[in-house]
Short mmCIF file of C-alpha atoms and ligand atoms in Angstrom, two decimals:
data_model
loop_
_atom_site.label_atom_id
_atom_site.label_comp_id
_atom_site.label_asym_id
_atom_site.label_seq_id
_atom_site.Cartn_x
_atom_site.Cartn_y
_atom_site.Cartn_z
CA MET A 1 5.06 22.96 -16.43
CA LYS A 2 6.87 24.04 -13.32
CA ASP A 3 6.86 20.89 -11.19
CA ARG A 4 10.29 19.47 -10.40
CA THR A 5 8.81 16.04 -9.95
CA TRP A 6 5.31 14.59 -9.97
CA ILE A 7 3.30 11.39 -9.91
CA GLU A 8 0.74 10.41 -12.52
CA LEU A 9 -2.10 8.12 -11.44
CA SER A 10 -3.97 6.09 -14.03
CA ARG A 11 -7.70 6.03 -13.51
CA ALA A 12 -8.03 3.21 -16.04
CA ALA A 13 -5.48 1.07 -14.15
CA ILE A 14 -7.18 1.42 -10.75
CA SER A 15 -10.58 0.61 -12.30
CA ALA A 16 -9.15 -2.45 -14.04
CA ASN A 17 -7.49 -3.72 -10.84
CA LEU A 18 -10.67 -3.27 -8.78
CA LYS A 19 -12.72 -4.97 -11.46
CA ASN A 20 -10.34 -7.95 -11.51
CA PHE A 21 -10.62 -8.29 -7.74
CA ARG A 22 -14.39 -7.95 -7.82
CA ALA A 23 -14.48 -10.85 -10.26
CA LEU A 24 -12.80 -13.06 -7.62
CA LEU A 25 -15.40 -12.27 -4.96
CA SER A 26 -18.90 -13.48 -4.31
CA PRO A 27 -21.45 -10.68 -4.71
CA LYS A 28 -21.94 -10.37 -0.97
CA THR A 29 -18.26 -9.83 -0.12
CA LEU A 30 -17.30 -6.18 0.39
CA LEU A 31 -14.19 -4.83 -1.28
CA THR A 32 -12.13 -2.47 0.86
CA ALA A 33 -9.64 -0.21 -0.92
CA VAL A 34 -6.73 0.04 1.53
CA ILE A 35 -5.41 3.58 1.17
CA LYS A 36 -3.47 3.94 4.43
CA SER A 37 -0.06 5.63 4.53
CA ASN A 38 -0.85 8.21 1.87
CA ALA A 39 -2.28 5.38 -0.29
CA TYR A 40 1.11 3.62 -0.33
CA GLY A 41 2.63 6.89 -1.57
CA HIS A 42 0.02 7.42 -4.28
CA GLY A 43 -1.79 10.27 -2.49
CA LEU A 44 -4.63 9.69 0.00
CA LEU A 45 -7.33 11.95 -1.42
CA GLU A 46 -6.40 11.42 -5.06
CA THR A 47 -6.52 7.64 -4.67
CA ALA A 48 -9.69 7.83 -2.60
CA GLU A 49 -11.39 9.67 -5.45
CA LEU A 50 -10.25 7.04 -7.99
CA ALA A 51 -11.19 4.07 -5.79
CA HIS A 52 -14.56 5.59 -4.89
CA LYS A 53 -15.46 6.19 -8.54
CA ALA A 54 -14.19 2.75 -9.45
CA GLY A 55 -16.68 1.19 -7.02
CA ALA A 56 -14.83 0.27 -3.82
CA ASP A 57 -17.22 -0.46 -0.91
CA LEU A 58 -15.05 0.93 1.89
CA PHE A 59 -11.82 2.78 2.44
CA GLY A 60 -9.27 1.07 4.67
CA VAL A 61 -6.87 3.24 6.65
CA ASN A 62 -4.42 2.87 9.50
CA SER A 63 -5.20 5.93 11.60
CA LEU A 64 -8.06 8.07 12.82
CA GLU A 65 -6.28 11.07 11.30
CA GLU A 66 -6.51 9.47 7.85
CA ALA A 67 -10.16 8.55 8.47
CA LYS A 68 -10.99 12.17 9.35
CA LEU A 69 -9.33 13.53 6.21
CA LEU A 70 -11.47 11.16 4.16
CA ARG A 71 -14.61 11.91 6.18
CA ALA A 72 -14.37 15.60 5.29
CA LYS A 73 -14.81 14.65 1.61
CA TYR A 74 -17.02 11.55 1.90
CA PRO A 75 -19.62 12.28 4.61
CA GLU A 76 -21.17 8.81 4.73
CA PHE A 77 -18.72 6.42 3.11
CA LYS A 78 -17.65 3.45 5.22
CA ILE A 79 -14.10 3.71 6.54
CA LEU A 80 -12.30 0.78 8.16
CA ILE A 81 -9.69 1.94 10.69
CA MET A 82 -7.20 -0.90 11.06
CA GLY A 83 -4.50 0.47 13.39
CA GLU A 84 -4.85 1.23 17.07
CA VAL A 85 -6.15 4.68 18.04
CA PRO A 86 -3.85 6.02 20.80
CA GLY A 87 -5.70 8.00 23.46
CA LEU A 88 -9.07 6.59 22.38
CA ALA A 89 -10.77 7.48 25.68
CA GLU A 90 -10.19 11.20 25.03
CA ARG A 91 -11.25 11.01 21.40
CA THR A 92 -14.82 9.75 21.65
CA SER A 93 -16.28 12.74 19.78
CA GLU A 94 -13.89 12.04 16.89
CA VAL A 95 -14.76 8.33 16.63
CA SER A 96 -18.53 8.76 17.09
CA ASP A 97 -19.43 8.03 13.51
CA PRO A 98 -21.75 5.19 12.50
CA ASN A 99 -19.76 4.66 9.28
CA PHE A 100 -16.42 4.23 10.95
CA TRP A 101 -15.61 0.54 11.31
CA ILE A 102 -12.92 0.39 13.97
CA ILE A 103 -10.71 -2.65 14.61
CA VAL A 104 -9.78 -2.97 18.29
CA SER A 105 -7.97 -5.53 20.40
CA ARG A 106 -9.06 -4.94 24.03
CA THR A 107 -12.20 -4.86 26.14
CA GLU A 108 -11.39 -1.30 27.27
CA GLU A 109 -11.66 -0.09 23.66
CA VAL A 110 -14.90 -2.02 23.09
CA ARG A 111 -16.30 -0.36 26.24
CA ILE A 112 -15.35 3.13 25.04
CA LEU A 113 -16.77 2.59 21.55
CA THR A 114 -19.99 0.92 22.75
CA ASN A 115 -20.69 4.05 24.82
CA CYS A 116 -20.13 6.46 21.93
CA LYS A 117 -23.28 8.15 20.62
CA PRO A 118 -23.54 7.41 17.77
CA SER A 119 -21.34 4.38 18.03
CA PRO A 120 -19.01 3.22 15.27
CA GLN A 121 -18.96 -0.42 14.19
CA ILE A 122 -16.69 -2.38 16.53
CA HIS A 123 -14.54 -5.16 15.06
CA LEU A 124 -12.39 -7.31 17.33
CA LYS A 125 -8.94 -8.24 16.06
CA VAL A 126 -7.85 -11.84 16.61
CA ASP A 127 -4.15 -12.72 16.58
CA THR A 128 -3.88 -15.97 14.62
CA GLY A 129 -0.13 -15.91 14.11
CA MET A 130 1.13 -12.40 13.44
CA ALA A 131 1.87 -11.52 17.11
CA ARG A 132 0.81 -7.97 16.36
CA LEU A 133 -2.63 -6.70 17.27
CA GLY A 134 -5.34 -8.82 18.89
CA PHE A 135 -5.32 -11.79 21.22
CA PHE A 136 -5.69 -15.55 20.96
CA GLY A 137 -6.40 -18.48 23.28
CA ALA A 138 -7.14 -17.71 26.92
CA ASP A 139 -6.68 -13.96 26.40
CA LEU A 140 -9.21 -13.96 23.60
CA GLU A 141 -11.67 -16.04 25.63
CA ARG A 142 -11.32 -13.61 28.55
CA THR A 143 -11.93 -10.67 26.21
CA PHE A 144 -15.13 -12.24 24.82
CA SER A 145 -16.23 -13.07 28.35
CA GLU A 146 -15.70 -9.45 29.54
CA ILE A 147 -17.47 -8.00 26.51
CA LYS A 148 -20.39 -10.36 27.10
CA SER A 149 -20.69 -9.87 30.82
CA GLU A 150 -20.58 -6.07 30.54
CA GLY A 151 -23.27 -6.13 27.85
CA LEU A 152 -20.97 -4.44 25.30
CA ARG A 153 -21.34 -4.74 21.56
CA LEU A 154 -19.36 -6.37 18.76
CA ASP A 155 -20.07 -5.96 15.06
CA GLY A 156 -17.14 -7.72 13.46
CA ILE A 157 -14.19 -10.02 13.89
CA ALA A 158 -10.94 -9.82 11.93
CA THR A 159 -7.49 -11.29 11.56
CA HIS A 160 -4.45 -10.80 9.33
CA PHE A 161 -2.18 -13.29 7.57
CA ALA A 162 1.51 -13.15 8.43
CA SER A 163 3.30 -14.80 5.57
CA THR A 164 1.03 -15.52 2.61
CA GLU A 165 3.26 -13.37 0.37
CA ASP A 166 6.50 -15.00 1.42
CA VAL A 167 5.97 -18.61 0.47
CA LEU A 168 4.66 -20.96 -2.20
CA GLU A 169 3.31 -23.54 0.23
CA GLN A 170 0.71 -22.10 2.56
CA LYS A 171 0.94 -24.25 5.68
CA TYR A 172 1.21 -21.29 8.06
CA SER A 173 -1.70 -19.41 6.47
CA LYS A 174 -3.83 -22.58 6.57
CA GLU A 175 -3.15 -22.81 10.29
CA GLN A 176 -4.13 -19.18 10.70
CA MET A 177 -7.37 -19.86 8.83
CA LYS A 178 -8.08 -22.73 11.21
CA SER A 179 -7.37 -20.55 14.24
CA PHE A 180 -9.66 -17.85 12.85
CA SER A 181 -12.51 -20.37 12.40
CA GLU A 182 -11.99 -21.40 16.02
CA ALA A 183 -12.14 -17.77 17.12
CA ILE A 184 -15.38 -17.31 15.21
CA LEU A 185 -16.85 -20.40 16.91
CA LEU A 186 -15.74 -19.06 20.27
CA ALA A 187 -17.41 -15.73 19.52
CA GLU A 188 -20.61 -17.58 18.65
CA LYS A 189 -20.39 -19.55 21.87
CA PHE A 190 -20.44 -16.24 23.72
CA GLY A 191 -23.49 -15.22 21.69
CA PHE A 192 -21.76 -12.93 19.19
CA LYS A 193 -23.50 -13.92 15.98
CA ASN A 194 -23.77 -12.28 12.55
CA LEU A 195 -20.42 -10.62 12.95
CA VAL A 196 -18.79 -9.09 9.87
CA LYS A 197 -15.83 -11.43 9.35
CA HIS A 198 -12.66 -10.59 7.49
CA ALA A 199 -9.12 -11.83 7.06
CA CYS A 200 -7.73 -11.25 3.58
CA ALA A 201 -5.29 -8.67 2.21
CA SER A 202 -4.20 -8.71 -1.48
CA ALA A 203 -2.30 -12.00 -1.61
CA SER A 204 -4.77 -13.97 0.47
CA THR A 205 -7.71 -12.56 -1.54
CA MET A 206 -6.09 -13.91 -4.68
CA LEU A 207 -5.09 -17.26 -3.23
CA PHE A 208 -7.70 -18.21 -0.60
CA PRO A 209 -11.29 -17.84 -1.84
CA GLU A 210 -12.34 -19.84 1.22
CA ALA A 211 -11.13 -16.99 3.48
CA HIS A 212 -12.93 -14.11 1.80
CA TYR A 213 -15.73 -14.14 4.35
CA ASP A 214 -17.74 -10.84 4.33
CA LEU A 215 -15.02 -8.40 3.34
CA VAL A 216 -11.53 -8.26 1.88
CA ARG A 217 -8.88 -5.56 2.38
CA VAL A 218 -6.93 -4.98 -0.80
CA GLY A 219 -3.93 -2.66 -0.67
CA ILE A 220 -0.85 -3.26 -2.80
CA SER A 221 -2.66 -4.87 -5.71
CA LEU A 222 -5.20 -2.05 -5.93
CA TYR A 223 -2.12 -0.10 -7.08
CA GLY A 224 -1.38 -2.76 -9.69
CA LEU A 225 1.56 -4.28 -7.87
CA TRP A 226 2.03 -7.93 -6.94
CA PRO A 227 2.43 -8.65 -3.21
CA SER A 228 5.42 -10.80 -4.18
CA LEU A 229 6.78 -13.01 -6.93
CA GLN A 230 5.63 -16.04 -4.90
CA THR A 231 2.04 -14.79 -4.97
CA ARG A 232 2.24 -14.26 -8.70
CA LEU A 233 3.64 -17.75 -9.24
CA SER A 234 1.15 -19.36 -6.88
CA LEU A 235 -1.77 -17.76 -8.66
CA HIS A 236 -0.38 -18.79 -12.02
CA LEU A 237 0.17 -22.39 -10.84
CA SER A 238 -3.35 -22.50 -9.43
CA GLY A 239 -4.62 -22.00 -12.97
CA LYS A 240 -5.63 -18.33 -12.78
CA LYS A 241 -3.30 -17.41 -15.58
CA ASP A 242 -5.35 -14.52 -16.92
CA PHE A 243 -5.48 -12.47 -13.71
CA ASN A 244 -3.48 -9.34 -14.34
CA LEU A 245 -2.67 -6.10 -12.61
CA SER A 246 -1.87 -2.70 -14.07
CA PRO A 247 0.50 -0.35 -12.24
CA VAL A 248 -1.37 2.82 -11.30
CA LEU A 249 1.57 5.10 -10.58
CA SER A 250 4.20 6.68 -12.81
CA TRP A 251 6.83 8.92 -11.23
CA LYS A 252 8.37 11.62 -13.40
CA THR A 253 10.77 14.49 -13.26
CA ARG A 254 12.55 16.61 -15.84
CA ILE A 255 16.11 17.52 -16.76
CA VAL A 256 17.16 20.84 -15.20
CA HIS A 257 20.83 20.93 -16.24
CA ILE A 258 23.17 19.22 -18.72
CA LYS A 259 26.96 19.22 -18.96
CA THR A 260 29.76 17.19 -20.49
CA VAL A 261 32.70 16.27 -18.28
CA PRO A 262 36.02 14.82 -19.46
CA GLU A 263 37.37 11.28 -18.90
CA ASP A 264 38.46 10.57 -15.32
CA SER A 265 36.05 13.10 -13.75
CA PHE A 266 34.45 12.31 -10.41
CA VAL A 267 30.71 12.61 -10.00
CA GLY A 268 28.82 13.55 -6.83
CA TYR A 269 29.42 13.43 -3.08
CA GLY A 270 32.22 11.17 -1.96
CA SER A 271 33.50 11.00 -5.56
CA THR A 272 32.16 7.47 -5.77
CA TYR A 273 31.91 7.45 -9.58
CA GLN A 274 34.71 8.20 -11.99
CA THR A 275 34.11 8.56 -15.73
CA SER A 276 36.09 6.35 -18.10
CA ALA A 277 35.33 8.54 -21.12
CA PRO A 278 33.90 12.01 -21.79
CA THR A 279 30.42 11.80 -20.27
CA ARG A 280 27.28 13.82 -20.81
CA ILE A 281 25.48 14.26 -17.51
CA ALA A 282 21.88 15.29 -16.88
CA VAL A 283 20.80 16.58 -13.49
CA VAL A 284 17.25 15.83 -12.32
CA PRO A 285 15.72 17.62 -9.31
CA VAL A 286 14.81 14.53 -7.27
CA GLY A 287 16.72 13.04 -4.38
CA TYR A 288 16.24 11.12 -1.19
CA TYR A 289 14.07 13.89 0.30
CA GLU A 290 11.54 13.20 -2.45
CA GLY A 291 11.75 9.48 -1.62
CA LEU A 292 14.34 8.19 -4.05
CA ASP A 293 16.25 5.53 -2.12
CA ARG A 294 19.91 6.48 -1.64
CA LYS A 295 20.80 2.83 -2.25
CA LEU A 296 20.08 3.56 -5.92
CA SER A 297 23.37 5.51 -5.95
CA ASN A 298 25.52 4.09 -8.81
CA ASN A 299 22.87 1.40 -8.91
CA GLY A 300 19.75 2.30 -10.81
CA VAL A 301 18.41 3.78 -14.03
CA MET A 302 15.82 6.29 -15.17
CA LEU A 303 14.27 6.62 -18.63
CA VAL A 304 15.07 9.53 -20.91
CA LYS A 305 13.50 9.64 -24.38
CA GLY A 306 12.67 5.94 -24.08
CA LYS A 307 16.25 4.98 -23.24
CA ARG A 308 17.82 3.82 -20.01
CA ALA A 309 20.11 6.35 -18.29
CA LYS A 310 22.27 5.16 -15.39
CA ILE A 311 22.34 6.96 -12.07
CA LEU A 312 25.91 8.26 -11.59
CA GLY A 313 27.40 8.78 -8.15
CA ARG A 314 25.45 9.24 -4.97
CA ILE A 315 21.86 10.36 -4.92
CA CYS A 316 21.77 13.80 -3.23
CA MET A 317 19.06 15.19 -0.98
CA ASN A 318 17.22 16.88 -3.87
CA MET A 319 19.19 16.00 -6.99
CA THR A 320 20.45 13.05 -8.99
CA MET A 321 22.91 12.80 -11.88
CA LEU A 322 22.28 10.59 -14.93
CA ASP A 323 24.52 9.40 -17.74
CA ILE A 324 22.94 10.59 -21.01
CA THR A 325 26.08 10.25 -23.17
CA HIS A 326 24.20 7.90 -25.50
CA ILE A 327 21.00 9.94 -25.59
CA HIS A 328 22.11 12.67 -27.99
CA ASP A 329 18.81 14.44 -28.37
CA ALA A 330 18.17 14.88 -24.60
CA GLU A 331 17.67 18.53 -23.65
CA ILE A 332 16.92 20.61 -20.59
CA GLY A 333 13.18 20.31 -19.88
CA ASP A 334 12.85 16.76 -21.17
CA VAL A 335 10.66 14.50 -19.04
CA VAL A 336 12.49 11.72 -17.18
CA THR A 337 10.66 8.61 -15.97
CA ILE A 338 11.71 7.36 -12.54
CA LEU A 339 8.96 4.72 -12.34
CA GLY A 340 6.72 3.74 -15.21
CA LYS A 341 6.87 3.35 -18.99
CA ASP A 342 8.58 5.42 -21.64
CA ARG A 343 8.09 3.96 -25.11
CA GLU A 344 9.49 0.41 -25.11
CA GLU A 345 11.20 0.69 -21.75
CA GLU A 346 9.73 0.33 -18.26
CA ILE A 347 11.02 0.67 -14.71
CA SER A 348 8.81 -0.88 -12.08
CA ALA A 349 8.55 -0.51 -8.33
CA ASP A 350 9.76 -4.12 -8.26
CA ASP A 351 12.94 -3.10 -10.11
CA HIS A 352 13.63 -0.45 -7.48
CA ALA A 353 12.83 -2.97 -4.77
CA ASN A 354 15.30 -5.49 -6.23
CA TRP A 355 18.00 -2.86 -6.60
CA THR A 356 17.61 -1.67 -3.01
CA TYR A 357 16.86 -4.93 -1.17
CA THR A 358 13.33 -4.10 -0.15
CA ILE A 359 9.74 -4.68 -1.31
CA ASN A 360 7.63 -2.72 -3.80
CA TYR A 361 5.38 -1.65 -0.90
CA GLU A 362 8.22 0.38 0.58
CA VAL A 363 9.32 1.84 -2.76
CA THR A 364 6.05 3.65 -3.46
CA THR A 365 5.15 4.31 0.17
CA ARG A 366 8.43 6.22 0.63
CA ILE A 367 7.63 8.70 -2.15
CA SER A 368 7.28 11.96 -0.29
CA GLU A 369 3.79 13.32 0.30
CA SER A 370 5.19 16.60 -1.05
CA VAL A 371 5.37 15.18 -4.61
CA PRO A 372 2.33 16.54 -6.53
CA LYS A 373 -0.16 14.10 -8.05
CA LYS A 374 -1.88 14.27 -11.43
CA ILE A 375 -4.68 12.05 -12.64
CA ALA A 376 -4.20 10.55 -16.09
CA GLU A 377 -7.70 9.80 -17.42
C1 PLP B 401 -2.11 -2.93 5.06
C2 PLP B 401 -3.11 -3.93 5.42
C3 PLP B 401 -3.82 -4.62 4.42
C4 PLP B 401 -3.50 -4.51 2.94
O1 PLP B 401 -2.40 -5.36 2.65
P1 PLP B 401 -1.89 -5.57 1.14
O2 PLP B 401 -0.90 -6.67 1.23
O3 PLP B 401 -1.24 -4.24 0.77
O4 PLP B 401 -3.06 -5.84 0.30
C5 PLP B 401 -4.84 -5.47 4.83
N1 PLP B 401 -5.13 -5.64 6.14
C6 PLP B 401 -4.44 -5.01 7.13
C7 PLP B 401 -4.82 -5.24 8.54
C8 PLP B 401 -3.41 -4.16 6.81
O5 PLP B 401 -2.74 -3.54 7.78
#
């Protein structure tokens, strides 16, 4: 075993999470496994393989680059491209794929895609309150009118919720749902019927069965993580107490050096930690380059032999020091758990998020692509 650090992905966990989501959906609703951004740090191709085997209907990505990497391995699988494609007009040969479902915001893009041979599916994004991609109101009406008058094609219509994860009461999301229904009616008024309609990400899929429409786009919870504590509480309060998620990722490293330093020694850059007693220190070969947040300096723990070991001093670019004074049997070569379970102890992406003032999404997504992935069957 020569890896300095690695990720283990649980096939059983991803299957269980997908199965739990499938159970929330009507049989006609498609389940998209959102694996953009290196599958939230889990590894694009590794996660694609797991999600494909576990029965996802589509892959959801942000970029055309990601879609092409997947296409090389899955010649006919449906891939939803959710971000904008810069320079689309010059990339028609790359997007000419009948199983690419591309979300666009403007008539110009609809025109380019309609003229592709073969043409991908074209889904129009509607902005119902995110102020990101898509249009609403007069701009949306003008877009429909242009698409109609030029005889262009539309296959789908989509929106995205802005704050489902952030609240317990869902007034804003309810308004977004209403706006989306209006946009659908407007599309129908212009003669665009039988569009594939979609709105939900993880939280909204769990909380708003009425918004599932034809397809849902599940990202964070595919990986066994809750979109937020509010979402978890809301689902619980709504009576779905048995819905559970299993974390897919464990992040590991191993001890490469051990030493004992005397009382009053300083540890690491900036000498930000001083020992108050003789201290046994383990060095692990993971730092902020590998994606360990530097805000975990003097402020986080890893697991060694099922026990919690505090991070001492500042996290370095490629190394971190741990206090293993109380873990007498720790040796060079021992596996250290950064995220995941070791015996009775567990450190979750949510723990890291709480310690570093961010969200679990960012914790896993920041794990460097360079960290090797292994599949745990
Ligand atoms: C990332 C993304 C999702 C998935 O969101 P989760 O909260 O991770 O489930 C869904 N839809 C769009 C448009 C996205 O960009």
